[in-house]
Coordinates of C-alpha atoms in Angstrom, one line a residue:
X5 CA -4.4 1.1 -16.7
X6 CA -6.6 3.9 -18.0
X7 CA -9.4 4.5 -15.6
X8 CA -8.0 2.0 -13.1
X9 CA -5.8 2.2 -10.1
X10 CA -3.0 4.8 -10.4
X11 CA 0.0 5.8 -8.2
X12 CA 0.2 9.4 -7.2
X13 CA 2.1 11.3 -4.4
X14 CA 0.5 11.1 -1.0
X15 CA -1.0 14.1 0.8
X16 CA -1.6 14.7 4.5
X17 CA -5.2 13.5 3.8
X18 CA -3.8 10.1 3.0
X19 CA -2.0 9.6 6.3
X20 CA -4.7 7.5 8.0
X21 CA -5.0 5.2 5.0
X22 CA -1.2 4.7 4.8
X23 CA -1.0 4.0 8.4
X24 CA -3.6 1.4 8.3
X25 CA -1.8 -0.3 5.3
X26 CA 1.5 -0.1 6.9
X27 CA 0.3 -1.8 10.1
X28 CA -1.4 -4.4 7.7
X29 CA 1.9 -4.9 6.0
X30 CA 3.7 -5.5 9.3
X31 CA 0.9 -8.1 10.3
X32 CA 1.5 -10.0 6.9
X33 CA 5.2 -9.7 7.2
X34 CA 6.4 -8.8 10.7
X35 CA 9.3 -6.6 11.3
X36 CA 12.0 -7.7 13.9
X37 CA 10.2 -5.6 16.5
X38 CA 6.8 -4.0 16.6
X39 CA 6.5 -0.7 14.6
X40 CA 4.5 1.8 16.5
X41 CA 2.0 4.0 14.7
X42 CA 4.0 7.1 15.8
X43 CA 7.0 5.8 13.8
X44 CA 4.8 5.8 10.6
X45 CA 3.3 9.3 11.2
X46 CA 6.9 10.6 11.9
X47 CA 8.2 9.2 8.6
X48 CA 5.3 10.8 6.7
X49 CA 5.8 14.1 8.3
X50 CA 9.6 14.1 7.8
X51 CA 9.1 13.2 4.0
X52 CA 6.8 16.1 3.6
X53 CA 9.0 18.5 5.4
X54 CA 12.2 17.4 3.8
X55 CA 11.2 16.1 0.3
X56 CA 14.9 15.6 -0.7
X57 CA 14.7 12.5 1.8
X58 CA 12.2 10.7 -0.3
X59 CA 8.4 10.5 -1.0
X60 CA 5.3 8.7 0.1
X61 CA 3.1 7.6 -2.7
X62 CA -0.3 5.9 -2.8
X63 CA -2.2 3.7 -5.1
X64 CA -5.6 5.3 -5.7
X65 CA -8.7 3.6 -7.1
X66 CA -11.9 5.6 -7.5
X67 CA -11.0 8.1 -4.9
X68 CA -9.7 5.5 -2.3
X69 CA -6.3 4.6 -1.1
X70 CA -5.5 1.0 -2.2
X71 CA -1.7 0.8 -1.5
X72 CA 1.3 2.8 -0.7
X73 CA 5.0 2.9 -0.9
X74 CA 7.7 4.7 0.8
X75 CA 10.6 5.8 -1.5
X76 CA 13.7 6.9 0.2
X77 CA 16.7 8.8 -1.3
X78 CA 20.1 7.8 -0.8
X79 CA 23.3 9.1 -2.5
X80 CA 25.8 6.4 -3.6
X81 CA 29.3 7.3 -4.1
X82 CA 30.0 3.7 -5.4
X83 CA 27.3 4.0 -8.0
X84 CA 27.8 7.8 -8.7
X85 CA 24.3 9.0 -8.1
X86 CA 21.0 8.9 -6.3
X87 CA 19.7 5.5 -5.4
X88 CA 16.0 5.1 -4.6
X89 CA 15.3 2.6 -1.8
X90 CA 11.8 1.2 -2.0
X91 CA 11.5 1.0 1.9
X92 CA 7.9 -0.3 1.9
X93 CA 5.5 -1.3 -0.9
X94 CA 2.0 -2.5 -0.1
X95 CA -1.1 -3.2 -2.3
X96 CA -4.5 -4.3 -0.9
X97 CA -4.9 -8.0 -1.1
X98 CA -7.8 -7.8 -3.6
X99 CA -5.7 -5.8 -6.1
X100 CA -2.6 -8.0 -6.1
X101 CA -1.4 -9.8 -9.2
X102 CA -2.6 -7.1 -11.4
X103 CA 0.8 -5.6 -12.1
X104 CA 0.3 -2.5 -9.9
X105 CA 3.5 -2.9 -7.8
X106 CA 5.4 -3.8 -11.0
X107 CA 4.0 -0.7 -12.8
X108 CA 5.4 1.5 -9.9
X109 CA 8.8 -0.1 -9.9
X110 CA 9.1 -0.1 -13.7
X111 CA 8.2 3.6 -13.9
X112 CA 10.9 4.3 -11.3
X113 CA 13.5 2.2 -13.2
X114 CA 12.7 4.1 -16.4
X115 CA 12.7 7.5 -14.6
X116 CA 9.3 8.0 -16.2
X117 CA 7.3 9.2 -13.4
X118 CA 6.5 12.4 -11.5
X119 CA 6.7 10.3 -8.4
X120 CA 10.5 10.5 -8.3
X121 CA 12.7 13.3 -9.5
X122 CA 14.6 11.9 -12.4
X123 CA 15.9 8.4 -13.0
X124 CA 17.8 6.8 -10.1
X125 CA 21.1 5.2 -10.7
X126 CA 19.6 2.0 -8.9
X127 CA 16.7 0.9 -6.9
X128 CA 17.2 -1.0 -3.7
X129 CA 14.8 -2.9 -1.4
X130 CA 14.7 -5.4 1.4
X131 CA 12.4 -8.6 1.3
X132 CA 12.2 -11.1 4.1
X133 CA 13.1 -14.6 2.9
X134 CA 9.7 -15.9 4.0
X135 CA 7.9 -13.4 1.7
X136 CA 8.2 -15.7 -1.4
X137 CA 5.6 -13.7 -3.3
X138 CA 7.4 -10.4 -3.0
X139 CA 10.7 -12.0 -3.7
X140 CA 9.5 -13.6 -7.0
X141 CA 8.1 -10.3 -8.1
X142 CA 11.4 -8.5 -7.5
X143 CA 13.5 -11.2 -9.3
X144 CA 11.2 -11.1 -12.2
X145 CA 11.9 -7.3 -12.3
X146 CA 15.5 -7.7 -12.4
X147 CA 16.6 -7.3 -8.9
X148 CA 19.4 -9.5 -7.6
X149 CA 21.1 -10.2 -4.3
X150 CA 24.1 -8.2 -3.3
X151 CA 27.5 -9.5 -2.2
X152 CA 27.5 -7.2 1.0
X153 CA 25.2 -8.1 3.8
X154 CA 23.4 -5.2 5.6
X155 CA 24.6 -4.8 9.2
X156 CA 22.6 -2.6 11.5
X157 CA 23.2 -0.9 14.8
X158 CA 20.1 0.5 16.6
X159 CA 20.1 3.0 19.3
X160 CA 19.3 1.2 22.6

């Protein structure tokens, strides 16, 4: 992808572009409840203040942000190491099907990127059943369903 879009660590100057794409992601693939802009900005601020929690990365083309991903760290006793959760991954519609999301995931799998410290023992993500395009991508990349279902409690 020489000269084309590339993934890099996000900076505070990227926040507005990330927020806009995050809101676009939730319009395309809605969450269970609306996600306020304040939650997105708080996530970005927390990742900058505490980089051990994870990273925000952006896809840049010709100086413009064209996508983003939120990569969250989780230590797994079961797997014996650091797991990277791809909490969100979004590429602008006109750049989709060019292998850009795949390139990010494959670089994380190989531990071959300055976007994540070392090679994680596993990558994990969630995808809604209705998002067939994303599900097909992740299956092609070797992701598989897990036997355990995610249960969640949310503070009222």
